[in-house]
JSON list of C-alpha atoms in Angstrom, two decimals:
[
{"chain": "U", "resi": 1, "resn": "MET", "atom": "CA", "xyz": [-15.29, -60.03, 51.65]},
{"chain": "U", "resi": 2, "resn": "LEU", "atom": "CA", "xyz": [-14.34, -56.46, 52.58]},
{"chain": "U", "resi": 3, "resn": "PRO", "atom": "CA", "xyz": [-17.18, -53.91, 52.57]},
{"chain": "U", "resi": 4, "resn": "PRO", "atom": "CA", "xyz": [-17.13, -51.19, 49.88]},
{"chain": "U", "resi": 5, "resn": "VAL", "atom": "CA", "xyz": [-15.09, -48.15, 50.86]},
{"chain": "U", "resi": 6, "resn": "ARG", "atom": "CA", "xyz": [-15.17, -44.70, 49.27]},
{"chain": "U", "resi": 7, "resn": "ILE", "atom": "CA", "xyz": [-11.53, -44.04, 48.38]},
{"chain": "U", "resi": 8, "resn": "PRO", "atom": "CA", "xyz": [-10.44, -40.44, 47.72]},
{"chain": "U", "resi": 9, "resn": "ARG", "atom": "CA", "xyz": [-9.69, -40.18, 44.02]},
{"chain": "U", "resi": 10, "resn": "THR", "atom": "CA", "xyz": [-7.16, -37.36, 44.35]},
{"chain": "U", "resi": 11, "resn": "ALA", "atom": "CA", "xyz": [-4.01, -37.08, 46.44]},
{"chain": "U", "resi": 12, "resn": "MET", "atom": "CA", "xyz": [-1.45, -34.39, 47.20]},
{"chain": "U", "resi": 13, "resn": "VAL", "atom": "CA", "xyz": [2.13, -35.65, 47.44]},
{"chain": "U", "resi": 14, "resn": "LEU", "atom": "CA", "xyz": [4.40, -33.22, 49.28]},
{"chain": "U", "resi": 15, "resn": "ALA", "atom": "CA", "xyz": [7.77, -33.37, 47.54]},
{"chain": "U", "resi": 16, "resn": "ALA", "atom": "CA", "xyz": [9.07, -29.79, 47.75]},
{"chain": "U", "resi": 17, "resn": "GLY", "atom": "CA", "xyz": [11.39, -30.05, 50.76]},
{"chain": "U", "resi": 18, "resn": "LEU", "atom": "CA", "xyz": [15.03, -28.99, 50.64]},
{"chain": "U", "resi": 19, "resn": "GLY", "atom": "CA", "xyz": [16.37, -32.19, 52.18]},
{"chain": "U", "resi": 20, "resn": "LEU", "atom": "CA", "xyz": [19.14, -30.39, 54.04]},
{"chain": "U", "resi": 21, "resn": "ARG", "atom": "CA", "xyz": [19.55, -33.14, 56.65]},
{"chain": "U", "resi": 22, "resn": "MET", "atom": "CA", "xyz": [20.02, -35.71, 53.86]},
{"chain": "U", "resi": 23, "resn": "ARG", "atom": "CA", "xyz": [23.16, -34.05, 52.50]},
{"chain": "U", "resi": 24, "resn": "PRO", "atom": "CA", "xyz": [25.41, -35.04, 50.78]},
{"chain": "U", "resi": 25, "resn": "LEU", "atom": "CA", "xyz": [22.83, -37.33, 49.13]},
{"chain": "U", "resi": 26, "resn": "THR", "atom": "CA", "xyz": [20.67, -34.33, 48.18]},
{"chain": "U", "resi": 27, "resn": "LEU", "atom": "CA", "xyz": [23.44, -32.25, 46.63]},
{"chain": "U", "resi": 28, "resn": "ASP", "atom": "CA", "xyz": [22.62, -33.62, 43.18]},
{"chain": "U", "resi": 29, "resn": "ARG", "atom": "CA", "xyz": [19.01, -34.75, 43.51]},
{"chain": "U", "resi": 30, "resn": "PRO", "atom": "CA", "xyz": [15.86, -33.84, 45.46]},
{"chain": "U", "resi": 31, "resn": "LYS", "atom": "CA", "xyz": [15.18, -35.93, 48.53]},
{"chain": "U", "resi": 32, "resn": "PRO", "atom": "CA", "xyz": [12.06, -37.67, 47.10]},
{"chain": "U", "resi": 33, "resn": "LEU", "atom": "CA", "xyz": [14.22, -39.20, 44.36]},
{"chain": "U", "resi": 34, "resn": "ILE", "atom": "CA", "xyz": [16.65, -40.84, 46.79]},
{"chain": "U", "resi": 35, "resn": "PRO", "atom": "CA", "xyz": [16.18, -44.60, 46.36]},
{"chain": "U", "resi": 36, "resn": "VAL", "atom": "CA", "xyz": [15.21, -47.02, 49.09]},
{"chain": "U", "resi": 37, "resn": "LEU", "atom": "CA", "xyz": [15.95, -50.59, 48.04]},
{"chain": "U", "resi": 38, "resn": "GLY", "atom": "CA", "xyz": [16.55, -49.32, 44.52]},
{"chain": "U", "resi": 39, "resn": "ARG", "atom": "CA", "xyz": [13.29, -47.37, 44.11]},
{"chain": "U", "resi": 40, "resn": "PRO", "atom": "CA", "xyz": [12.86, -43.64, 44.80]},
{"chain": "U", "resi": 41, "resn": "MET", "atom": "CA", "xyz": [10.87, -42.73, 47.92]},
{"chain": "U", "resi": 42, "resn": "LEU", "atom": "CA", "xyz": [8.48, -40.76, 45.73]},
{"chain": "U", "resi": 43, "resn": "ASP", "atom": "CA", "xyz": [7.67, -43.86, 43.71]},
{"chain": "U", "resi": 44, "resn": "HIS", "atom": "CA", "xyz": [6.99, -45.90, 46.83]},
{"chain": "U", "resi": 45, "resn": "ALA", "atom": "CA", "xyz": [4.35, -43.32, 47.83]},
{"chain": "U", "resi": 46, "resn": "LEU", "atom": "CA", "xyz": [2.81, -43.14, 44.36]},
{"chain": "U", "resi": 47, "resn": "ASP", "atom": "CA", "xyz": [2.71, -46.93, 44.12]},
{"chain": "U", "resi": 48, "resn": "ARG", "atom": "CA", "xyz": [0.67, -47.10, 47.32]},
{"chain": "U", "resi": 49, "resn": "LEU", "atom": "CA", "xyz": [-1.73, -44.46, 46.02]},
{"chain": "U", "resi": 50, "resn": "ALA", "atom": "CA", "xyz": [-2.17, -46.27, 42.71]},
{"chain": "U", "resi": 51, "resn": "GLU", "atom": "CA", "xyz": [-2.83, -49.56, 44.49]},
{"chain": "U", "resi": 52, "resn": "ALA", "atom": "CA", "xyz": [-5.51, -47.84, 46.59]},
{"chain": "U", "resi": 53, "resn": "GLY", "atom": "CA", "xyz": [-7.36, -46.59, 43.52]},
{"chain": "U", "resi": 54, "resn": "VAL", "atom": "CA", "xyz": [-6.26, -42.95, 43.53]},
{"chain": "U", "resi": 55, "resn": "GLU", "atom": "CA", "xyz": [-6.66, -41.57, 40.03]},
{"chain": "U", "resi": 56, "resn": "THR", "atom": "CA", "xyz": [-4.76, -38.26, 40.21]},
{"chain": "U", "resi": 57, "resn": "ALA", "atom": "CA", "xyz": [-1.76, -37.21, 42.29]},
{"chain": "U", "resi": 58, "resn": "VAL", "atom": "CA", "xyz": [-0.80, -33.55, 42.53]},
{"chain": "U", "resi": 59, "resn": "VAL", "atom": "CA", "xyz": [2.96, -33.43, 43.25]},
{"chain": "U", "resi": 60, "resn": "ASN", "atom": "CA", "xyz": [4.54, -30.20, 44.39]},
{"chain": "U", "resi": 61, "resn": "ASN", "atom": "CA", "xyz": [8.22, -29.46, 43.86]},
{"chain": "U", "resi": 62, "resn": "HIS", "atom": "CA", "xyz": [10.78, -26.76, 44.55]},
{"chain": "U", "resi": 63, "resn": "TYR", "atom": "CA", "xyz": [14.41, -27.84, 45.01]},
{"chain": "U", "resi": 64, "resn": "LEU", "atom": "CA", "xyz": [15.62, -29.43, 41.74]},
{"chain": "U", "resi": 65, "resn": "GLY", "atom": "CA", "xyz": [11.97, -29.68, 40.80]},
{"chain": "U", "resi": 66, "resn": "GLY", "atom": "CA", "xyz": [12.72, -30.25, 37.15]},
{"chain": "U", "resi": 67, "resn": "MET", "atom": "CA", "xyz": [14.27, -33.60, 38.05]},
{"chain": "U", "resi": 68, "resn": "ILE", "atom": "CA", "xyz": [11.03, -34.65, 39.72]},
{"chain": "U", "resi": 69, "resn": "GLU", "atom": "CA", "xyz": [8.97, -33.62, 36.71]},
{"chain": "U", "resi": 70, "resn": "THR", "atom": "CA", "xyz": [11.30, -35.47, 34.34]},
{"chain": "U", "resi": 71, "resn": "HIS", "atom": "CA", "xyz": [11.29, -38.57, 36.52]},
{"chain": "U", "resi": 72, "resn": "LEU", "atom": "CA", "xyz": [7.49, -38.72, 36.59]},
{"chain": "U", "resi": 73, "resn": "ALA", "atom": "CA", "xyz": [7.00, -37.99, 32.89]},
{"chain": "U", "resi": 74, "resn": "GLY", "atom": "CA", "xyz": [6.44, -41.63, 32.00]},
{"chain": "U", "resi": 75, "resn": "ARG", "atom": "CA", "xyz": [4.25, -42.57, 34.94]},
{"chain": "U", "resi": 76, "resn": "ALA", "atom": "CA", "xyz": [0.82, -43.93, 33.97]},
{"chain": "U", "resi": 77, "resn": "ALA", "atom": "CA", "xyz": [-0.93, -44.31, 37.33]},
{"chain": "U", "resi": 78, "resn": "PRO", "atom": "CA", "xyz": [-1.89, -42.30, 39.12]},
{"chain": "U", "resi": 79, "resn": "ALA", "atom": "CA", "xyz": [-2.06, -39.45, 36.63]},
{"chain": "U", "resi": 80, "resn": "ILE", "atom": "CA", "xyz": [0.46, -36.79, 37.69]},
{"chain": "U", "resi": 81, "resn": "VAL", "atom": "CA", "xyz": [-0.24, -33.07, 37.92]},
{"chain": "U", "resi": 82, "resn": "HIS", "atom": "CA", "xyz": [2.69, -30.86, 38.92]},
{"chain": "U", "resi": 83, "resn": "SER", "atom": "CA", "xyz": [2.51, -27.91, 41.31]},
{"chain": "U", "resi": 84, "resn": "PRO", "atom": "CA", "xyz": [5.92, -26.16, 41.18]},
{"chain": "U", "resi": 85, "resn": "GLU", "atom": "CA", "xyz": [6.76, -23.59, 43.84]},
{"chain": "U", "resi": 86, "resn": "GLU", "atom": "CA", "xyz": [9.09, -20.66, 43.11]},
{"chain": "U", "resi": 87, "resn": "THR", "atom": "CA", "xyz": [9.56, -20.17, 46.85]},
{"chain": "U", "resi": 88, "resn": "ILE", "atom": "CA", "xyz": [9.09, -23.02, 49.27]},
{"chain": "U", "resi": 89, "resn": "LEU", "atom": "CA", "xyz": [5.64, -22.86, 50.86]},
{"chain": "U", "resi": 90, "resn": "GLU", "atom": "CA", "xyz": [5.91, -25.57, 53.55]},
{"chain": "U", "resi": 91, "resn": "THR", "atom": "CA", "xyz": [3.24, -28.23, 53.95]},
{"chain": "U", "resi": 92, "resn": "GLY", "atom": "CA", "xyz": [0.18, -26.01, 54.42]},
{"chain": "U", "resi": 93, "resn": "GLY", "atom": "CA", "xyz": [1.15, -23.39, 51.87]},
{"chain": "U", "resi": 94, "resn": "GLY", "atom": "CA", "xyz": [1.94, -26.08, 49.33]},
{"chain": "U", "resi": 95, "resn": "VAL", "atom": "CA", "xyz": [-1.53, -27.58, 49.63]},
{"chain": "U", "resi": 96, "resn": "LYS", "atom": "CA", "xyz": [-3.12, -24.12, 49.49]},
{"chain": "U", "resi": 97, "resn": "LYS", "atom": "CA", "xyz": [-1.32, -23.28, 46.24]},
{"chain": "U", "resi": 98, "resn": "ALA", "atom": "CA", "xyz": [-2.52, -26.55, 44.74]},
{"chain": "U", "resi": 99, "resn": "LEU", "atom": "CA", "xyz": [-6.20, -26.08, 45.69]},
{"chain": "U", "resi": 100, "resn": "PRO", "atom": "CA", "xyz": [-7.31, -25.34, 42.09]},
{"chain": "U", "resi": 101, "resn": "LEU", "atom": "CA", "xyz": [-5.85, -28.74, 41.13]},
{"chain": "U", "resi": 102, "resn": "LEU", "atom": "CA", "xyz": [-7.27, -30.74, 44.02]},
{"chain": "U", "resi": 103, "resn": "GLY", "atom": "CA", "xyz": [-11.00, -30.12, 43.73]},
{"chain": "U", "resi": 104, "resn": "GLY", "atom": "CA", "xyz": [-13.42, -29.89, 46.64]},
{"chain": "U", "resi": 105, "resn": "ALA", "atom": "CA", "xyz": [-13.73, -33.52, 47.76]},
{"chain": "U", "resi": 106, "resn": "PRO", "atom": "CA", "xyz": [-11.57, -34.94, 50.58]},
{"chain": "U", "resi": 107, "resn": "VAL", "atom": "CA", "xyz": [-8.07, -35.89, 49.47]},
{"chain": "U", "resi": 108, "resn": "TYR", "atom": "CA", "xyz": [-5.14, -37.92, 50.71]},
{"chain": "U", "resi": 109, "resn": "THR", "atom": "CA", "xyz": [-1.97, -36.02, 51.46]},
{"chain": "U", "resi": 110, "resn": "VAL", "atom": "CA", "xyz": [1.27, -37.99, 51.63]},
{"chain": "U", "resi": 111, "resn": "ASN", "atom": "CA", "xyz": [4.75, -36.85, 52.60]},
{"chain": "U", "resi": 112, "resn": "ALA", "atom": "CA", "xyz": [7.40, -38.01, 50.15]},
{"chain": "U", "resi": 113, "resn": "ASP", "atom": "CA", "xyz": [10.08, -38.62, 52.82]},
{"chain": "U", "resi": 114, "resn": "ILE", "atom": "CA", "xyz": [8.46, -41.58, 54.57]},
{"chain": "U", "resi": 115, "resn": "LEU", "atom": "CA", "xyz": [8.06, -45.23, 53.75]},
{"chain": "U", "resi": 116, "resn": "TRP", "atom": "CA", "xyz": [5.44, -47.53, 55.17]},
{"chain": "U", "resi": 117, "resn": "LEU", "atom": "CA", "xyz": [4.58, -51.19, 54.86]},
{"chain": "U", "resi": 118, "resn": "ASP", "atom": "CA", "xyz": [0.95, -52.16, 55.26]},
{"chain": "U", "resi": 119, "resn": "GLY", "atom": "CA", "xyz": [-0.52, -54.44, 57.86]},
{"chain": "U", "resi": 120, "resn": "PRO", "atom": "CA", "xyz": [-3.29, -56.95, 57.00]},
{"chain": "U", "resi": 121, "resn": "ILE", "atom": "CA", "xyz": [-5.37, -54.17, 55.38]},
{"chain": "U", "resi": 122, "resn": "PRO", "atom": "CA", "xyz": [-3.63, -51.38, 53.40]},
{"chain": "U", "resi": 123, "resn": "ALA", "atom": "CA", "xyz": [-3.27, -48.20, 55.45]},
{"chain": "U", "resi": 124, "resn": "LEU", "atom": "CA", "xyz": [-4.88, -46.01, 52.78]},
{"chain": "U", "resi": 125, "resn": "ARG", "atom": "CA", "xyz": [-7.93, -48.27, 52.72]},
{"chain": "U", "resi": 126, "resn": "ARG", "atom": "CA", "xyz": [-8.10, -48.29, 56.53]},
{"chain": "U", "resi": 127, "resn": "LEU", "atom": "CA", "xyz": [-8.08, -44.49, 56.54]},
{"chain": "U", "resi": 128, "resn": "ALA", "atom": "CA", "xyz": [-10.84, -44.36, 53.94]},
{"chain": "U", "resi": 129, "resn": "ALA", "atom": "CA", "xyz": [-12.96, -46.87, 55.88]},
{"chain": "U", "resi": 130, "resn": "GLN", "atom": "CA", "xyz": [-12.56, -44.80, 59.07]},
{"chain": "U", "resi": 131, "resn": "TRP", "atom": "CA", "xyz": [-13.20, -41.44, 57.40]},
{"chain": "U", "resi": 132, "resn": "ASP", "atom": "CA", "xyz": [-16.45, -39.75, 58.45]},
{"chain": "U", "resi": 133, "resn": "PRO", "atom": "CA", "xyz": [-16.85, -36.28, 56.92]},
{"chain": "U", "resi": 134, "resn": "GLU", "atom": "CA", "xyz": [-19.77, -35.54, 59.23]},
{"chain": "U", "resi": 135, "resn": "ARG", "atom": "CA", "xyz": [-17.49, -35.71, 62.28]},
{"chain": "U", "resi": 136, "resn": "MET", "atom": "CA", "xyz": [-14.03, -35.13, 60.85]},
{"chain": "U", "resi": 137, "resn": "ASP", "atom": "CA", "xyz": [-12.11, -32.39, 59.08]},
{"chain": "U", "resi": 138, "resn": "ALA", "atom": "CA", "xyz": [-8.85, -34.37, 59.05]},
{"chain": "U", "resi": 139, "resn": "LEU", "atom": "CA", "xyz": [-7.97, -38.00, 59.78]},
{"chain": "U", "resi": 140, "resn": "LEU", "atom": "CA", "xyz": [-4.27, -38.60, 60.40]},
{"chain": "U", "resi": 141, "resn": "LEU", "atom": "CA", "xyz": [-2.40, -41.86, 60.14]},
{"chain": "U", "resi": 142, "resn": "LEU", "atom": "CA", "xyz": [-0.35, -42.15, 63.32]},
{"chain": "U", "resi": 143, "resn": "MET", "atom": "CA", "xyz": [2.55, -44.36, 64.34]},
{"chain": "U", "resi": 144, "resn": "ALA", "atom": "CA", "xyz": [3.48, -45.35, 67.87]},
{"chain": "U", "resi": 145, "resn": "THR", "atom": "CA", "xyz": [6.61, -43.38, 68.71]},
{"chain": "U", "resi": 146, "resn": "THR", "atom": "CA", "xyz": [8.17, -46.47, 70.33]},
{"chain": "U", "resi": 147, "resn": "LYS", "atom": "CA", "xyz": [7.83, -48.41, 67.06]},
{"chain": "U", "resi": 148, "resn": "SER", "atom": "CA", "xyz": [8.89, -45.66, 64.65]},
{"chain": "U", "resi": 149, "resn": "VAL", "atom": "CA", "xyz": [12.12, -46.27, 62.74]},
{"chain": "U", "resi": 150, "resn": "GLY", "atom": "CA", "xyz": [14.30, -43.21, 62.18]},
{"chain": "U", "resi": 151, "resn": "TYR", "atom": "CA", "xyz": [12.19, -40.91, 64.36]},
{"chain": "U", "resi": 152, "resn": "GLU", "atom": "CA", "xyz": [13.84, -39.30, 67.38]},
{"chain": "U", "resi": 153, "resn": "GLY", "atom": "CA", "xyz": [11.28, -36.71, 68.46]},
{"chain": "U", "resi": 154, "resn": "ARG", "atom": "CA", "xyz": [8.92, -36.47, 71.41]},
{"chain": "U", "resi": 155, "resn": "GLY", "atom": "CA", "xyz": [5.79, -37.49, 69.54]},
{"chain": "U", "resi": 156, "resn": "ASP", "atom": "CA", "xyz": [2.95, -35.34, 68.25]},
{"chain": "U", "resi": 157, "resn": "TYR", "atom": "CA", "xyz": [-0.43, -36.43, 69.63]},
{"chain": "U", "resi": 158, "resn": "HIS", "atom": "CA", "xyz": [-2.42, -38.12, 72.34]},
{"chain": "U", "resi": 159, "resn": "MET", "atom": "CA", "xyz": [-5.42, -40.10, 71.06]},
{"chain": "U", "resi": 160, "resn": "ASP", "atom": "CA", "xyz": [-8.60, -40.82, 73.01]},
{"chain": "U", "resi": 161, "resn": "PRO", "atom": "CA", "xyz": [-10.56, -44.12, 72.67]},
{"chain": "U", "resi": 162, "resn": "MET", "atom": "CA", "xyz": [-12.75, -42.61, 69.93]},
{"chain": "U", "resi": 163, "resn": "GLY", "atom": "CA", "xyz": [-9.76, -41.47, 67.88]},
{"chain": "U", "resi": 164, "resn": "GLY", "atom": "CA", "xyz": [-9.91, -37.80, 68.85]},
{"chain": "U", "resi": 165, "resn": "LEU", "atom": "CA", "xyz": [-6.52, -36.10, 68.91]},
{"chain": "U", "resi": 166, "resn": "THR", "atom": "CA", "xyz": [-4.88, -33.64, 71.28]},
{"chain": "U", "resi": 167, "resn": "ARG", "atom": "CA", "xyz": [-1.47, -32.15, 70.55]},
{"chain": "U", "resi": 168, "resn": "ARG", "atom": "CA", "xyz": [1.18, -32.81, 73.19]},
{"chain": "U", "resi": 169, "resn": "GLY", "atom": "CA", "xyz": [2.21, -30.01, 75.51]},
{"chain": "U", "resi": 170, "resn": "GLU", "atom": "CA", "xyz": [5.57, -28.29, 75.13]},
{"chain": "U", "resi": 171, "resn": "ARG", "atom": "CA", "xyz": [7.38, -30.47, 77.68]},
{"chain": "U", "resi": 172, "resn": "GLU", "atom": "CA", "xyz": [5.34, -33.62, 77.26]},
{"chain": "U", "resi": 173, "resn": "LEU", "atom": "CA", "xyz": [5.99, -36.89, 75.50]},
{"chain": "U", "resi": 174, "resn": "ALA", "atom": "CA", "xyz": [3.21, -38.17, 73.26]},
{"chain": "U", "resi": 175, "resn": "PRO", "atom": "CA", "xyz": [2.59, -41.80, 72.29]},
{"chain": "U", "resi": 176, "resn": "PHE", "atom": "CA", "xyz": [1.93, -41.11, 68.61]},
{"chain": "U", "resi": 177, "resn": "VAL", "atom": "CA", "xyz": [3.75, -39.35, 65.77]},
{"chain": "U", "resi": 178, "resn": "PHE", "atom": "CA", "xyz": [2.09, -38.19, 62.56]},
{"chain": "U", "resi": 179, "resn": "ALA", "atom": "CA", "xyz": [3.00, -40.81, 59.97]},
{"chain": "U", "resi": 180, "resn": "GLY", "atom": "CA", "xyz": [2.92, -38.47, 56.97]},
{"chain": "U", "resi": 181, "resn": "VAL", "atom": "CA", "xyz": [-0.43, -39.64, 55.55]},
{"chain": "U", "resi": 182, "resn": "GLN", "atom": "CA", "xyz": [-3.90, -38.20, 56.08]},
{"chain": "U", "resi": 183, "resn": "ILE", "atom": "CA", "xyz": [-7.34, -37.60, 54.61]},
{"chain": "U", "resi": 184, "resn": "VAL", "atom": "CA", "xyz": [-8.28, -33.93, 54.80]},
{"chain": "U", "resi": 185, "resn": "LYS", "atom": "CA", "xyz": [-10.87, -31.52, 53.43]},
{"chain": "U", "resi": 186, "resn": "PRO", "atom": "CA", "xyz": [-9.22, -29.10, 50.98]},
{"chain": "U", "resi": 187, "resn": "ALA", "atom": "CA", "xyz": [-11.54, -26.28, 52.07]},
{"chain": "U", "resi": 188, "resn": "LEU", "atom": "CA", "xyz": [-9.60, -26.06, 55.34]},
{"chain": "U", "resi": 189, "resn": "PHE", "atom": "CA", "xyz": [-6.68, -24.56, 53.38]},
{"chain": "U", "resi": 190, "resn": "GLY", "atom": "CA", "xyz": [-8.79, -21.75, 51.93]},
{"chain": "U", "resi": 191, "resn": "ASP", "atom": "CA", "xyz": [-9.25, -18.06, 52.63]},
{"chain": "U", "resi": 192, "resn": "ALA", "atom": "CA", "xyz": [-8.83, -18.16, 56.42]},
{"chain": "U", "resi": 193, "resn": "THR", "atom": "CA", "xyz": [-5.25, -19.43, 56.17]},
{"chain": "U", "resi": 194, "resn": "PRO", "atom": "CA", "xyz": [-2.05, -17.36, 55.92]},
{"chain": "U", "resi": 195, "resn": "GLU", "atom": "CA", "xyz": [-0.60, -16.25, 52.60]},
{"chain": "U", "resi": 196, "resn": "GLY", "atom": "CA", "xyz": [2.70, -17.77, 51.59]},
{"chain": "U", "resi": 197, "resn": "ALA", "atom": "CA", "xyz": [4.46, -20.43, 53.64]},
{"chain": "U", "resi": 198, "resn": "PHE", "atom": "CA", "xyz": [2.74, -22.06, 56.61]},
{"chain": "U", "resi": 199, "resn": "SER", "atom": "CA", "xyz": [2.58, -25.47, 58.25]},
{"chain": "U", "resi": 200, "resn": "THR", "atom": "CA", "xyz": [-0.34, -27.89, 58.16]},
{"chain": "U", "resi": 201, "resn": "ASN", "atom": "CA", "xyz": [-0.18, -27.62, 61.96]},
{"chain": "U", "resi": 202, "resn": "VAL", "atom": "CA", "xyz": [-2.30, -24.47, 61.52]},
{"chain": "U", "resi": 203, "resn": "ILE", "atom": "CA", "xyz": [-5.05, -26.60, 59.99]},
{"chain": "U", "resi": 204, "resn": "TRP", "atom": "CA", "xyz": [-4.77, -29.36, 62.55]},
{"chain": "U", "resi": 205, "resn": "ASP", "atom": "CA", "xyz": [-4.86, -27.00, 65.52]},
{"chain": "U", "resi": 206, "resn": "ARG", "atom": "CA", "xyz": [-8.07, -25.42, 64.25]},
{"chain": "U", "resi": 207, "resn": "ALA", "atom": "CA", "xyz": [-9.62, -28.84, 63.64]},
{"chain": "U", "resi": 208, "resn": "GLN", "atom": "CA", "xyz": [-8.61, -29.94, 67.14]},
{"chain": "U", "resi": 209, "resn": "GLN", "atom": "CA", "xyz": [-10.24, -26.86, 68.69]},
{"chain": "U", "resi": 210, "resn": "ALA", "atom": "CA", "xyz": [-13.43, -27.70, 66.82]},
{"chain": "U", "resi": 211, "resn": "GLY", "atom": "CA", "xyz": [-13.31, -31.34, 67.98]},
{"chain": "U", "resi": 212, "resn": "ARG", "atom": "CA", "xyz": [-12.88, -32.52, 64.39]},
{"chain": "U", "resi": 213, "resn": "LEU", "atom": "CA", "xyz": [-9.29, -33.82, 64.35]},
{"chain": "U", "resi": 214, "resn": "PHE", "atom": "CA", "xyz": [-8.99, -37.61, 64.47]},
{"chain": "U", "resi": 215, "resn": "GLY", "atom": "CA", "xyz": [-6.32, -40.25, 64.14]},
{"chain": "U", "resi": 216, "resn": "LEU", "atom": "CA", "xyz": [-5.86, -43.90, 63.21]},
{"chain": "U", "resi": 217, "resn": "ALA", "atom": "CA", "xyz": [-2.94, -45.99, 64.48]},
{"chain": "U", "resi": 218, "resn": "HIS", "atom": "CA", "xyz": [-0.89, -47.65, 61.74]},
{"chain": "U", "resi": 219, "resn": "ASP", "atom": "CA", "xyz": [-0.62, -51.42, 62.15]},
{"chain": "U", "resi": 220, "resn": "GLY", "atom": "CA", "xyz": [2.37, -52.04, 59.88]},
{"chain": "U", "resi": 221, "resn": "LEU", "atom": "CA", "xyz": [5.96, -50.85, 59.70]},
{"chain": "U", "resi": 222, "resn": "TRP", "atom": "CA", "xyz": [6.85, -47.18, 59.28]},
{"chain": "U", "resi": 223, "resn": "PHE", "atom": "CA", "xyz": [10.14, -45.47, 58.48]},
{"chain": "U", "resi": 224, "resn": "HIS", "atom": "CA", "xyz": [11.01, -41.79, 58.73]},
{"chain": "U", "resi": 225, "resn": "ILE", "atom": "CA", "xyz": [13.95, -41.31, 56.39]},
{"chain": "U", "resi": 226, "resn": "GLY", "atom": "CA", "xyz": [15.44, -37.98, 57.40]},
{"chain": "U", "resi": 227, "resn": "THR", "atom": "CA", "xyz": [19.20, -38.53, 57.31]},
{"chain": "U", "resi": 228, "resn": "PRO", "atom": "CA", "xyz": [21.70, -40.75, 55.47]},
{"chain": "U", "resi": 229, "resn": "GLU", "atom": "CA", "xyz": [22.01, -42.77, 58.66]},
{"chain": "U", "resi": 230, "resn": "GLY", "atom": "CA", "xyz": [18.23, -43.19, 58.79]},
{"chain": "U", "resi": 231, "resn": "LEU", "atom": "CA", "xyz": [18.26, -44.38, 55.19]},
{"chain": "U", "resi": 232, "resn": "ARG", "atom": "CA", "xyz": [20.88, -47.03, 55.99]},
{"chain": "U", "resi": 233, "resn": "GLU", "atom": "CA", "xyz": [18.91, -48.17, 59.03]},
{"chain": "U", "resi": 234, "resn": "ALA", "atom": "CA", "xyz": [15.70, -48.47, 57.01]},
{"chain": "U", "resi": 235, "resn": "GLU", "atom": "CA", "xyz": [17.36, -50.48, 54.25]},
{"chain": "U", "resi": 236, "resn": "GLU", "atom": "CA", "xyz": [19.02, -52.80, 56.74]},
{"chain": "U", "resi": 237, "resn": "LEU", "atom": "CA", "xyz": [15.72, -53.49, 58.49]},
{"chain": "U", "resi": 238, "resn": "LEU", "atom": "CA", "xyz": [13.82, -53.89, 55.23]},
{"chain": "U", "resi": 239, "resn": "THR", "atom": "CA", "xyz": [16.18, -56.64, 54.07]},
{"chain": "U", "resi": 240, "resn": "ILE", "atom": "CA", "xyz": [15.72, -58.69, 57.26]},
{"chain": "U", "resi": 241, "resn": "GLY", "atom": "CA", "xyz": [13.38, -61.64, 57.04]},
{"chain": "U", "resi": 242, "resn": "GLY", "atom": "CA", "xyz": [12.46, -61.18, 53.38]},
{"chain": "U", "resi": 243, "resn": "VAL", "atom": "CA", "xyz": [10.81, -57.79, 53.87]},
{"chain": "U", "resi": 244, "resn": "ARG", "atom": "CA", "xyz": [12.55, -56.66, 50.66]},
{"chain": "U", "resi": 245, "resn": "ALA", "atom": "CA", "xyz": [9.94, -58.59, 48.66]},
{"chain": "U", "resi": 246, "resn": "VAL", "atom": "CA", "xyz": [7.02, -56.53, 49.95]},
{"chain": "U", "resi": 247, "resn": "ALA", "atom": "CA", "xyz": [8.73, -53.11, 49.84]},
{"chain": "U", "resi": 248, "resn": "HIS", "atom": "CA", "xyz": [8.15, -52.80, 46.10]}
]
């Protein structure tokens, strides 16, 4: 029997991107509503949050945001709270704008342009079990760059044996990429952060300097769906060996 785990009850789903690299698919819909195996990417993320026990998801929007709000109107779980952005605020600015909706307790944040399949234990539960607010300000789900589908970058972080993270140098390769899911303290996005648009990298760099940025390696499959070609690759791989049945 698994030990009890304190699951964050609130999540922030980042769905305000422009989706420029996904054109022409994003000419008539926002990227989070593009389907993977017949179900929008946004719904895949919200399904995982609901399964984990998250009660409220704050979903930001910008490009064709009304379509996102209409799409989610009938969703029962988690309860949806919208955070529309008149100007795009990037990942950090989007969370900062939503702070009055998130509360003070640690929250999940989830990017709406990724898809993951869990290993033996759901990734959101693994993160919650690993989370230690006494030592951590942010706990990032990471994916091995060599196993990432649709990712072509140089990686993001090195991870020490205790899970501590160090950002890769400018010309380095790093073994792990941020997988688009984390637990983070909302207070980090408060008064000491820039006004307007800024990246969550600002938060992570400060946490790293304080020795409070940690990671957890994902033990399932992970797909970064950034282009139409990446979408086709993900769907082809997901249909191999009956994976379609678990990508609900």
